[in-house]
Amino acid sequence: YISFCSGIEAATVAWHPLGWTPLAFCEIDRFPSKVLAARYPGVPNLGDFTAVDWSQWAGKADICVGGPPCQAFSRLRFINPLAGLKHGNLIPEYERVISAAQPAWFLMENVEAAPTPMVPGYIVKDQIVRDIWVGGVTDRKRRFSFGTPHGRELIIEWFALHCEPEHSALASGGGRPVPVVLERDGKGGHRSKKSVLRNYGYQSRGVLAEHIRKQGLPIGFLEEAPFTVSGKVAVIGNGVPLPMGRAVAKAVKRALDL
């Protein structure tokens, strides 16, 4: 498989037990790129996935997988009109790249409000997954768009019983109970309520340990990485929780009779 917007490759952690192997990563941020280089020295990091000549990779991958930046479609856009400005909407680029790389199938992860990717030659089926529904501990919810030539669906194994979910591990590091709170700005509009949006996330390594636990990662994950605590918290919080990744990977395997 080829991974776009790879981060620290939570997908590979989830998929490795199934015997799937990465052909290439695409990551531009410095910290995650160092992790990829250290942990997967034989796998090339192609950098910006929008700048690669994907015709050279056409038909080489069984799957292309990735999650383009979600800020433009997340709840953050309601309190910050500039959310997503850095990257913009990269889903059209994702569609173009899939069309050029021509994998047997593809998987895109994003927030629920993001547009569903549409690529000629593929029928796309969406599936909403919440971490707590598949054995995780948080309320993180994501939409997975599964594209195949024949329109196969992801059949997820749901947990019948689960406890009340904990708040998601956030890339910003905060343990905020309410992610979006607005108050009147005195000018007829609204602004974010700063007392709620304060970030307490980088004050101790305890928050890092909590992020690792909430994401279902092994104890000591990234311990060897030469990052600050805030850097580790950010890259871990940006990833898909491991129970969610494993549940989706198993659903893909069943859908394709692998």
Tab-separated table of C-alpha atoms in Angstrom:
chain	number	residue	atom	x	y	z
A	1	TYR	CA	0.000	0.000	0.000
A	2	ILE	CA	0.903	3.653	-0.400
A	3	SER	CA	0.137	6.027	2.467
A	4	PHE	CA	-0.702	9.711	2.007
A	5	CYS	CA	-0.487	12.247	4.858
A	6	SER	CA	1.223	9.462	6.779
A	7	GLY	CA	1.942	11.120	10.117
A	8	ILE	CA	3.610	8.549	12.380
A	9	GLU	CA	1.891	5.729	10.462
A	10	ALA	CA	-0.795	4.495	12.810
A	11	ALA	CA	-2.117	2.639	9.749
A	12	THR	CA	1.036	0.535	9.541
A	13	VAL	CA	0.832	-0.306	13.250
A	14	ALA	CA	-2.748	-1.526	12.667
A	15	TRP	CA	-2.120	-3.335	9.387
A	16	HIS	CA	1.223	-4.993	10.012
A	17	PRO	CA	-0.372	-7.984	11.838
A	18	LEU	CA	-2.389	-8.658	8.655
A	19	GLY	CA	0.787	-9.053	6.623
A	20	TRP	CA	0.362	-5.864	4.578
A	21	THR	CA	3.496	-3.910	3.698
A	22	PRO	CA	4.010	-0.237	2.776
A	23	LEU	CA	5.516	0.686	-0.604
A	24	ALA	CA	5.859	4.400	0.140
A	25	PHE	CA	4.874	7.101	2.611
A	26	CYS	CA	3.993	10.736	1.951
A	27	GLU	CA	4.695	13.086	4.852
A	28	ILE	CA	6.036	16.658	4.914
A	29	ASP	CA	6.144	17.532	8.631
A	30	ARG	CA	9.599	17.244	10.149
A	31	PHE	CA	8.845	15.307	13.348
A	32	PRO	CA	6.714	12.528	11.812
A	33	SER	CA	9.192	12.234	8.920
A	34	LYS	CA	11.985	11.499	11.418
A	35	VAL	CA	9.879	8.758	13.009
A	36	LEU	CA	9.192	7.189	9.611
A	37	ALA	CA	12.872	7.301	8.636
A	38	ALA	CA	13.911	5.639	11.906
A	39	ARG	CA	11.231	2.950	12.013
A	40	TYR	CA	10.885	2.156	8.312
A	41	PRO	CA	14.320	2.840	6.787
A	42	GLY	CA	13.559	0.782	3.682
A	43	VAL	CA	10.350	2.636	2.797
A	44	PRO	CA	10.733	5.884	0.833
A	45	ASN	CA	9.038	9.049	2.066
A	46	LEU	CA	7.920	10.844	-1.101
A	47	GLY	CA	7.067	14.048	0.753
A	48	ASP	CA	4.217	16.182	-0.591
A	49	PHE	CA	1.747	13.773	-2.174
A	50	THR	CA	0.381	16.535	-4.398
A	51	ALA	CA	3.808	17.036	-6.044
A	52	VAL	CA	4.605	13.391	-6.935
A	53	ASP	CA	4.402	12.054	-10.491
A	54	TRP	CA	2.027	9.218	-9.687
A	55	SER	CA	2.058	7.839	-13.215
A	56	GLN	CA	5.312	6.106	-12.201
A	57	TRP	CA	3.404	4.263	-9.487
A	58	ALA	CA	0.341	3.357	-11.541
A	59	GLY	CA	-0.957	-0.094	-10.676
A	60	LYS	CA	1.859	-0.900	-8.228
A	61	ALA	CA	-0.206	-0.642	-5.034
A	62	ASP	CA	-3.136	-2.750	-3.937
A	63	ILE	CA	-4.354	0.169	-1.854
A	64	CYS	CA	-3.780	3.869	-1.417
A	65	VAL	CA	-4.764	5.109	2.027
A	66	GLY	CA	-4.683	8.445	3.782
A	67	GLY	CA	-6.487	11.229	5.546
A	68	PRO	CA	-6.136	14.682	3.971
A	69	PRO	CA	-6.118	17.549	6.511
A	70	CYS	CA	-9.526	17.865	8.149
A	71	GLN	CA	-9.356	21.357	9.719
A	72	ALA	CA	-11.456	22.973	6.995
A	73	PHE	CA	-14.332	20.578	7.784
A	74	SER	CA	-13.932	20.031	11.520
A	75	ARG	CA	-15.837	21.788	14.293
A	76	LEU	CA	-12.870	24.108	14.614
A	77	ARG	CA	-14.174	26.063	11.622
A	78	PHE	CA	-17.056	27.341	13.747
A	79	ILE	CA	-14.727	29.159	16.133
A	80	ASN	CA	-11.841	29.940	13.802
A	81	PRO	CA	-12.747	31.140	10.304
A	82	LEU	CA	-9.101	30.656	9.311
A	83	ALA	CA	-9.173	26.942	10.169
A	84	GLY	CA	-7.907	24.932	7.251
A	85	LEU	CA	-6.321	27.946	5.588
A	86	LYS	CA	-2.827	26.438	5.771
A	87	HIS	CA	-3.669	23.349	3.718
A	88	GLY	CA	-7.097	24.143	2.300
A	89	ASN	CA	-9.254	21.382	0.864
A	90	LEU	CA	-6.895	18.689	-0.430
A	91	ILE	CA	-9.615	16.145	-1.209
A	92	PRO	CA	-9.671	17.123	-4.934
A	93	GLU	CA	-5.913	16.480	-4.957
A	94	TYR	CA	-6.501	13.146	-3.244
A	95	GLU	CA	-8.987	12.253	-5.982
A	96	ARG	CA	-6.495	13.252	-8.706
A	97	VAL	CA	-3.724	11.198	-7.133
A	98	ILE	CA	-5.918	8.094	-6.812
A	99	SER	CA	-6.887	8.421	-10.455
A	100	ALA	CA	-3.216	8.605	-11.468
A	101	ALA	CA	-1.879	5.879	-9.137
A	102	GLN	CA	-4.696	3.459	-10.033
A	103	PRO	CA	-4.658	1.240	-6.925
A	104	ALA	CA	-6.943	-1.753	-6.802
A	105	TRP	CA	-8.897	0.093	-4.090
A	106	PHE	CA	-8.499	3.073	-1.794
A	107	LEU	CA	-9.427	4.242	1.681
A	108	MET	CA	-9.792	7.849	2.827
A	109	GLU	CA	-10.209	8.840	6.476
A	110	ASN	CA	-11.626	12.195	7.479
A	111	VAL	CA	-14.209	13.912	9.659
A	112	GLU	CA	-17.881	13.309	9.001
A	113	ALA	CA	-18.489	16.695	7.345
A	114	ALA	CA	-15.725	16.332	4.742
A	115	PRO	CA	-16.775	15.681	1.112
A	116	THR	CA	-16.817	12.062	-0.026
A	117	PRO	CA	-14.073	11.478	-2.628
A	118	MET	CA	-15.290	10.729	-6.139
A	119	VAL	CA	-12.892	9.002	-8.521
A	120	PRO	CA	-13.797	7.645	-11.984
A	121	GLY	CA	-13.716	3.848	-12.034
A	122	TYR	CA	-14.422	3.469	-8.316
A	123	ILE	CA	-17.662	3.160	-6.384
A	124	VAL	CA	-17.265	4.735	-2.950
A	125	LYS	CA	-19.036	3.553	0.191
A	126	ASP	CA	-18.852	5.538	3.430
A	127	GLN	CA	-18.763	4.124	6.943
A	128	ILE	CA	-18.886	6.140	10.174
A	129	VAL	CA	-16.803	4.649	12.984
A	130	ARG	CA	-16.523	5.802	16.587
A	131	ASP	CA	-13.580	4.583	18.639
A	132	ILE	CA	-15.720	3.401	21.561
A	133	TRP	CA	-17.820	1.241	19.183
A	134	VAL	CA	-14.826	-0.896	18.188
A	135	GLY	CA	-13.091	-1.475	21.492
A	136	GLY	CA	-11.423	1.890	22.066
A	137	VAL	CA	-12.029	4.224	24.983
A	138	THR	CA	-12.676	7.624	23.348
A	139	ASP	CA	-15.528	9.373	21.581
A	140	ARG	CA	-13.460	10.105	18.443
A	141	LYS	CA	-15.597	9.673	15.332
A	142	ARG	CA	-14.315	9.393	11.779
A	143	ARG	CA	-15.709	8.629	8.344
A	144	PHE	CA	-13.949	6.072	6.176
A	145	SER	CA	-14.575	6.252	2.417
A	146	PHE	CA	-13.845	2.918	0.760
A	147	GLY	CA	-13.419	2.968	-3.021
A	148	THR	CA	-13.504	-0.235	-5.081
A	149	PRO	CA	-14.463	-1.025	-8.690
A	150	HIS	CA	-17.447	-3.062	-7.510
A	151	GLY	CA	-18.762	-0.961	-4.633
A	152	ARG	CA	-17.891	-3.277	-1.774
A	153	GLU	CA	-18.794	-2.110	1.720
A	154	LEU	CA	-16.919	-2.138	4.994
A	155	ILE	CA	-18.664	-4.403	7.477
A	156	ILE	CA	-17.332	-3.387	10.874
A	157	GLU	CA	-17.453	-5.675	13.903
A	158	TRP	CA	-19.145	-3.533	16.555
A	159	PHE	CA	-18.821	-4.110	20.284
A	160	ALA	CA	-22.255	-4.794	21.776
A	161	LEU	CA	-21.255	-3.486	25.205
A	162	HIS	CA	-18.988	-0.585	26.054
A	163	CYS	CA	-18.523	2.004	28.754
A	164	GLU	CA	-19.055	5.743	28.526
A	165	PRO	CA	-16.439	7.193	26.162
A	166	GLU	CA	-13.613	9.432	27.292
A	167	HIS	CA	-12.796	12.650	25.479
A	168	SER	CA	-10.559	12.219	22.465
A	169	ALA	CA	-6.792	12.647	22.550
A	170	LEU	CA	-6.295	16.003	20.838
A	171	ALA	CA	-3.333	17.088	18.746
A	172	SER	CA	-3.457	20.395	20.611
A	173	GLY	CA	-2.863	18.485	23.828
A	174	GLY	CA	-5.787	19.824	25.840
A	175	GLY	CA	-8.153	17.771	27.927
A	176	ARG	CA	-11.084	19.957	26.971
A	177	PRO	CA	-14.568	18.637	27.841
A	178	VAL	CA	-16.268	20.951	25.321
A	179	PRO	CA	-14.354	21.477	22.066
A	180	VAL	CA	-16.510	24.333	20.744
A	181	VAL	CA	-17.888	27.026	23.034
A	182	LEU	CA	-18.905	30.492	21.822
A	183	GLU	CA	-19.874	33.661	23.647
A	184	ARG	CA	-21.179	37.047	22.531
A	185	ASP	CA	-18.447	39.451	21.458
A	186	GLY	CA	-20.430	42.610	22.284
A	187	LYS	CA	-20.605	43.573	18.618
A	188	GLY	CA	-23.513	41.407	17.588
A	189	GLY	CA	-21.306	38.395	16.836
A	190	HIS	CA	-19.585	35.534	18.637
A	191	ARG	CA	-16.082	34.604	19.743
A	192	SER	CA	-14.462	31.562	21.347
A	193	LYS	CA	-14.714	31.393	25.114
A	194	LYS	CA	-11.072	31.461	26.123
A	195	SER	CA	-11.611	30.101	29.613
A	196	VAL	CA	-12.843	26.854	28.067
A	197	LEU	CA	-10.328	26.714	25.224
A	198	ARG	CA	-7.215	27.082	27.357
A	199	ASN	CA	-4.696	24.378	26.613
A	200	TYR	CA	-3.496	22.421	29.621
A	201	GLY	CA	-1.966	19.684	27.495
A	202	TYR	CA	1.759	20.333	27.563
A	203	GLN	CA	2.352	20.785	31.282
A	204	SER	CA	3.549	17.276	32.086
A	205	ARG	CA	4.456	13.896	30.686
A	206	GLY	CA	1.279	12.621	32.284
A	207	VAL	CA	-0.665	14.047	29.351
A	208	LEU	CA	1.596	12.195	26.920
A	209	ALA	CA	0.955	8.921	28.755
A	210	GLU	CA	-2.780	9.632	28.647
A	211	HIS	CA	-2.633	10.276	24.893
A	212	ILE	CA	-0.813	6.990	24.346
A	213	ARG	CA	-3.395	5.137	26.451
A	214	LYS	CA	-6.379	6.792	24.781
A	215	GLN	CA	-5.045	6.047	21.306
A	216	GLY	CA	-4.534	2.388	22.228
A	217	LEU	CA	-0.788	2.541	21.584
A	218	PRO	CA	1.824	0.475	23.458
A	219	ILE	CA	3.356	1.939	26.625
A	220	GLY	CA	6.483	3.886	25.813
A	221	PHE	CA	5.404	4.609	22.238
A	222	LEU	CA	7.741	7.275	20.749
A	223	GLU	CA	9.921	7.099	23.870
A	224	GLU	CA	13.044	6.993	21.686
A	225	ALA	CA	11.906	9.857	19.437
A	226	PRO	CA	13.911	13.104	19.890
A	227	PHE	CA	10.794	15.265	20.208
A	228	THR	CA	9.514	17.622	22.834
A	229	VAL	CA	6.549	16.419	24.867
A	230	SER	CA	4.319	18.788	22.909
A	231	GLY	CA	5.620	17.385	19.623
A	232	LYS	CA	4.833	13.824	20.683
A	233	VAL	CA	1.387	14.811	21.915
A	234	ALA	CA	0.652	16.531	18.590
A	235	VAL	CA	1.613	13.630	16.319
A	236	ILE	CA	-0.150	11.071	18.522
A	237	GLY	CA	-3.311	13.172	18.744
A	238	ASN	CA	-3.391	13.552	14.956
A	239	GLY	CA	-3.599	9.806	14.408
A	240	VAL	CA	-6.461	7.355	14.210
A	241	PRO	CA	-6.865	5.361	17.459
A	242	LEU	CA	-5.330	1.919	17.095
A	243	PRO	CA	-8.574	-0.007	17.861
A	244	MET	CA	-10.319	1.975	15.124
A	245	GLY	CA	-7.496	1.329	12.664
A	246	ARG	CA	-7.498	-2.387	13.374
A	247	ALA	CA	-11.286	-2.663	13.076
A	248	VAL	CA	-11.236	-0.913	9.696
A	249	ALA	CA	-8.279	-3.009	8.487
A	250	LYS	CA	-10.116	-6.227	9.352
A	251	ALA	CA	-13.243	-4.922	7.580
A	252	VAL	CA	-11.191	-4.176	4.458
A	253	LYS	CA	-9.729	-7.684	4.564
A	254	ARG	CA	-13.210	-9.208	4.807
A	255	ALA	CA	-14.602	-6.980	2.058
A	256	LEU	CA	-11.872	-8.057	-0.365
A	257	ASP	CA	-11.795	-11.717	0.732
A	258	LEU	CA	-8.073	-11.419	1.491
